[in-house]
Every structure is written in C-alpha cells, then in structure tokens.
Short mmCIF file of C-alpha atoms in Angstrom, two decimals:
data_model
loop_
_atom_site.label_atom_id
_atom_site.label_comp_id
_atom_site.label_asym_id
_atom_site.label_seq_id
_atom_site.Cartn_x
_atom_site.Cartn_y
_atom_site.Cartn_z
CA UNK A 481 16.16 34.80 42.72
CA UNK A 482 15.20 31.55 41.01
CA UNK A 483 12.94 33.16 38.38
CA UNK A 484 10.72 36.19 37.85
CA UNK A 485 7.01 36.84 38.04
CA UNK A 486 5.90 39.00 35.14
CA UNK A 487 2.40 40.24 34.31
CA UNK A 488 -0.06 40.34 31.41
CA UNK A 489 -3.75 40.46 30.59
CA UNK A 490 -5.12 39.63 27.15
CA UNK A 491 -8.60 38.21 27.84
CA UNK A 492 -7.97 35.13 25.66
CA UNK A 493 -9.36 31.69 26.38
CA UNK A 494 -6.69 30.10 28.61
CA UNK A 495 -4.88 27.11 27.13
CA UNK A 496 -6.05 25.01 30.10
CA UNK A 497 -9.61 25.53 28.83
CA UNK A 498 -8.87 23.44 25.73
CA UNK A 499 -9.31 19.67 25.82
CA UNK A 500 -6.02 19.27 23.95
CA UNK A 501 -4.18 20.64 26.98
CA UNK A 502 -6.22 19.63 30.04
CA UNK A 503 -8.64 16.97 31.21
CA UNK A 504 -10.33 19.27 33.74
CA UNK A 505 -11.06 22.41 31.79
CA UNK A 506 -10.77 25.89 33.25
CA UNK A 507 -14.12 27.58 32.77
CA UNK A 508 -14.49 30.45 30.36
CA UNK A 509 -16.92 33.27 29.68
CA UNK A 510 -18.37 34.87 26.60
CA UNK A 511 -16.51 37.79 25.02
CA UNK A 512 -17.88 40.18 27.68
CA UNK A 513 -15.92 38.32 30.37
CA UNK A 514 -19.06 38.00 32.50
CA UNK A 515 -21.63 35.75 30.80
CA UNK A 516 -20.97 32.02 31.31
CA UNK A 517 -19.65 30.52 28.08
CA UNK A 518 -21.96 28.38 25.96
CA UNK A 519 -19.81 25.57 24.50
CA UNK A 520 -19.28 25.88 20.76
CA UNK A 521 -16.25 24.78 18.75
CA UNK A 522 -13.45 23.34 20.90
CA UNK A 523 -11.08 25.75 19.12
CA UNK A 524 -13.24 28.80 19.91
CA UNK A 525 -11.14 31.68 21.25
CA UNK A 526 -11.97 35.38 21.42
CA UNK A 527 -8.38 36.16 20.38
CA UNK A 528 -8.88 34.19 17.16
CA UNK A 529 -12.21 35.71 16.17
CA UNK A 530 -14.40 33.55 18.43
CA UNK A 531 -16.17 34.33 21.70
CA UNK A 532 -14.56 32.23 24.49
CA UNK A 533 -12.69 34.52 26.87
CA UNK A 534 -11.15 34.75 30.31
CA UNK A 535 -13.74 35.37 33.05
CA UNK A 536 -13.42 38.62 34.94
CA UNK A 537 -13.69 36.90 38.33
CA UNK A 538 -10.19 35.48 37.72
CA UNK A 539 -8.51 38.79 38.48
CA UNK A 540 -5.89 38.61 41.26
CA UNK A 541 -6.63 39.81 44.78
CA UNK A 542 -4.91 40.14 48.17
CA UNK A 543 -6.16 38.64 51.41
CA UNK A 544 -4.25 38.67 54.72
CA UNK A 545 -1.09 39.80 52.88
CA UNK A 546 -1.26 36.83 50.50
CA UNK A 547 -1.64 37.44 46.76
CA UNK A 548 -3.96 35.00 44.96
CA UNK A 549 -4.23 34.70 41.20
CA UNK A 550 -3.73 32.79 37.97
CA UNK A 551 -0.54 32.47 35.97
CA UNK A 552 0.77 31.39 32.59
CA UNK A 553 3.94 29.34 32.28
CA UNK A 554 6.23 28.94 29.30
CA UNK A 555 5.10 26.66 26.46
CA UNK A 556 2.00 24.64 25.58
CA UNK A 557 2.34 21.59 27.82
CA UNK A 558 1.99 23.27 31.19
CA UNK A 559 0.82 21.67 34.47
CA UNK A 560 -2.80 22.84 34.27
CA UNK A 561 -4.43 23.26 37.66
CA UNK A 562 -1.18 23.08 39.66
CA UNK A 563 -0.86 25.64 42.44
CA UNK A 564 2.35 27.13 43.80
CA UNK A 565 3.27 29.07 46.91
CA UNK A 566 5.79 31.79 46.17
CA UNK A 567 7.87 34.23 48.18
CA UNK A 568 9.70 37.20 46.73
CA UNK A 569 12.73 39.35 47.38
CA UNK A 570 11.06 42.60 46.34
CA UNK A 571 7.25 42.39 46.45
CA UNK A 572 5.39 45.20 48.16
CA UNK A 573 2.39 44.88 50.49
CA UNK A 574 2.34 41.06 50.53
CA UNK A 575 4.25 38.31 52.32
CA UNK A 576 3.66 35.54 49.75
CA UNK A 577 1.53 34.45 46.81
CA UNK A 578 -0.52 31.37 45.97
CA UNK A 579 -1.17 31.05 42.25
CA UNK A 580 -2.70 28.47 39.91
CA UNK A 581 -1.32 27.66 36.47
CA UNK A 582 -4.17 27.99 33.95
CA UNK A 583 -2.36 29.05 30.80
CA UNK A 584 0.67 28.50 28.62
CA UNK A 585 2.41 31.24 26.74
CA UNK A 586 5.48 32.93 25.40
CA UNK A 587 6.98 34.17 28.66
CA UNK A 588 10.61 33.36 29.35
CA UNK A 589 11.33 29.81 30.42
CA UNK A 590 10.70 29.20 34.15
CA UNK A 591 8.98 32.55 34.65
CA UNK A 592 5.37 32.83 35.81
CA UNK A 593 3.20 35.44 34.11
CA UNK A 594 0.42 36.76 36.39
CA UNK A 595 -2.92 37.74 34.86
CA UNK A 596 -3.67 41.25 36.11
CA UNK A 597 -5.66 44.01 34.37
CA UNK A 598 -3.35 46.50 32.72
CA UNK A 599 -0.42 44.10 32.83
CA UNK A 600 0.27 44.13 29.07
CA UNK A 601 -1.42 42.56 26.07
CA UNK A 602 1.57 40.64 24.76
CA UNK A 603 1.09 38.90 21.41
CA UNK A 604 -2.72 38.74 21.58
CA UNK A 605 -4.22 42.19 21.26
CA UNK A 606 -7.81 41.53 20.16
CA UNK A 607 -9.33 39.76 23.17
CA UNK A 608 -10.80 42.70 25.10
CA UNK A 609 -12.91 44.47 22.48
CA UNK A 610 -16.24 43.42 24.04
CA UNK A 611 -15.05 43.14 27.64
CA UNK A 612 -17.60 44.57 30.05
CA UNK A 613 -16.44 47.83 31.65
CA UNK A 614 -13.29 48.08 29.50
CA UNK A 615 -14.61 50.58 26.94
CA UNK A 616 -11.71 53.01 27.47
CA UNK A 617 -8.98 50.36 27.38
CA UNK A 618 -7.89 50.46 23.74
CA UNK A 619 -7.76 54.27 23.81
CA UNK A 620 -4.85 53.86 26.23
CA UNK A 621 -3.45 50.52 24.98
CA UNK A 622 -3.65 50.50 21.15
CA UNK A 623 -4.00 47.10 19.50
CA UNK A 624 -1.24 47.90 17.02
CA UNK A 625 1.29 48.52 19.79
CA UNK A 626 1.86 52.10 18.63
CA UNK A 627 3.68 54.36 21.11
CA UNK A 628 1.41 55.07 24.03
CA UNK A 629 1.23 55.09 27.81
CA UNK A 630 0.83 51.32 27.73
CA UNK A 631 3.60 48.93 26.70
CA UNK A 632 2.51 45.77 24.86
CA UNK A 633 4.98 43.88 27.04
CA UNK A 634 4.68 45.46 30.46
CA UNK A 635 1.40 47.32 30.43
CA UNK A 636 0.34 50.61 31.99
CA UNK A 637 3.12 53.08 32.64
CA UNK A 638 1.39 55.16 35.31
CA UNK A 639 -1.04 54.26 38.09
CA UNK A 640 -3.39 57.11 37.22
CA UNK A 641 -4.27 55.18 34.05
CA UNK A 642 -6.09 52.61 36.18
CA UNK A 643 -8.63 55.33 36.95
CA UNK A 644 -8.69 56.61 33.37
CA UNK A 645 -9.68 53.19 32.05
CA UNK A 646 -11.87 51.72 34.78
CA UNK A 647 -12.74 54.56 37.17
CA UNK A 648 -15.89 55.79 35.43
CA UNK A 649 -19.44 54.93 36.42
CA UNK A 650 -19.54 52.16 33.79
CA UNK A 651 -16.00 50.97 34.41
CA UNK A 652 -14.98 47.53 35.66
CA UNK A 653 -14.32 48.39 39.28
CA UNK A 654 -12.85 44.97 40.11
CA UNK A 655 -10.28 45.55 37.38
CA UNK A 656 -9.68 49.00 38.86
CA UNK A 657 -8.98 47.49 42.27
CA UNK A 658 -6.65 44.83 40.86
CA UNK A 659 -4.77 47.44 38.86
CA UNK A 660 -4.16 49.60 41.93
CA UNK A 661 -3.61 46.93 44.55
CA UNK A 662 -1.74 44.29 42.53
CA UNK A 663 -0.20 45.77 39.39
CA UNK A 664 1.03 48.89 41.13
CA UNK A 665 0.65 47.96 44.81
CA UNK A 666 2.62 44.69 44.64
CA UNK A 667 4.83 45.06 41.57
CA UNK A 668 5.09 48.81 41.96
CA UNK A 669 7.22 51.46 40.36
CA UNK A 670 10.57 50.97 42.07
CA UNK A 671 12.81 54.00 41.88
CA UNK A 672 12.20 56.74 39.37
CA UNK A 673 9.98 55.16 36.73
CA UNK A 674 12.42 52.28 36.26
CA UNK A 675 11.64 50.32 33.15
CA UNK A 676 8.67 52.61 32.42
CA UNK A 677 6.16 50.00 33.60
CA UNK A 678 5.49 47.95 36.74
CA UNK A 679 8.54 46.03 37.79
CA UNK A 680 8.89 42.24 37.50
CA UNK A 681 9.12 40.45 40.85
CA UNK A 682 12.04 38.24 41.74
CA UNK A 683 10.90 34.91 43.18
CA UNK A 684 12.92 33.70 46.17
CA UNK A 685 11.12 30.40 46.80
CA UNK A 686 8.56 28.32 44.94
CA UNK A 687 6.88 25.08 45.96
CA UNK A 688 3.87 23.13 44.69
CA UNK A 689 0.91 23.19 47.10
CA UNK A 690 -2.67 21.97 47.21
CA UNK A 691 -4.92 24.58 45.65
CA UNK A 692 -7.08 26.55 48.08
CA UNK A 693 -10.81 26.29 47.50
CA UNK A 694 -11.07 29.95 46.60
CA UNK A 695 -8.85 29.42 43.52
CA UNK A 696 -10.58 26.15 42.61
CA UNK A 697 -13.95 27.90 42.71
CA UNK A 698 -12.78 30.65 40.35
CA UNK A 699 -11.10 28.21 37.97
CA UNK A 700 -13.77 25.50 37.80
CA UNK A 701 -16.90 26.59 39.69
CA UNK A 702 -19.85 28.73 38.56
CA UNK A 703 -19.14 32.24 37.38
CA UNK A 704 -19.27 34.55 40.38
#
C-alpha cells in the first residue's frame, strides 16, 4: 500500500472554505448543517464558537460500486478542489473511490481522511452540537473523549450505534445510511473487532482525475 485512508467527522468549516486557503471556496452551512450559510466573519467556524459548518449533503455515498466523498489531507496548504481516483487492497463492497480534497488536518502525512458520520471527532469536538438529526450523538461520543463506545480517533465501535444515534424518527437518515454503507460497509470490522473501530483502508493506487459533476455540485453548488 502507498498510504491509508482513515475516517473522521467533526462538522467544522473545511479549511478550503477559507479565503486564506482557497480561491474557489467550498460552500458551508449554518451550525445545523442544513441551512445555507450567511457570510459573516471570514474566520467564522462552528468549531471555534461560530456558526459556519460542514453541510450534511457532503456525506459519502456509493454508486455503481464506486465510493464518492470528501477528504482531508495532512497540513494547511492542501490542493483544494483536487479529485483523486483510488483503489484499495482491502475495501469491501466497492471497486474504487473518487474523492475531492476539501480540508486540511492533522492526519498522518500522505494519508487521506474521509469525512463519514461516526468516523471520529479527532481534535475538534464541538462542531456537532446543533447539527440537525444528531441529537443523540454526544450521548455516545462524549466531547471530552471519556471512555465510551466511540473513539475520538476512530469513531463508532459497533455498527448498531449507527441506529442508536440516527435511527429514530427525528434522526439524520442520510447519516444513518452513510454510517452503515460506508463506515462499516466499506471500512468494516475485519476479524474479531480488530482495533475496536472501523479499519483503515490501504490504498493500492492513487491518481489525480477531473472531478465528476456530482462532487462539484456538492462542494460548490446550492445546498441540496
């Protein structure tokens, strides 16, 4: 493998939505993840006490055995808006992935960190307080990282927790689907609870590609 694909979801304003990092800004939503963001301070970020957040229509999905989604790469100066086609040695239920880089972060150098609900909060634990349909989330994934069924780095430890958090009548059912189909369906629990959270994927090949319209629409178009 040439590097790994890891996973996270913190709800923060992506770094490629700041003019300091990108010329074409990734669109953002208000703190509920649904309402189109009304521009305020350029530094506004839900994870720093503001309101600008990741939009919920940027969850990953699978179509014709191809995984589509948005990733963070290591550092601050990342190639915003660049898409990559990836193949893996150990992914389940897909043949390849096409992902767009919309964020920087603290993942290991060369790795790509896929945004997927339940994938782990990482360093930013405050971004999902007002997220629509996520009312049960912090009961399972405490902000303080205290021992739970949800690792700060790694995320949900059991697939049934997808239903616990998002399966209710008021739950975010698109997050529920992404949790089942991507976090557990693609990454999966390989072996007997190895690592206690969904397994990182080993990337076999990676090449830059033109971004498909479906990713461009979710990154830059109107909120779906």
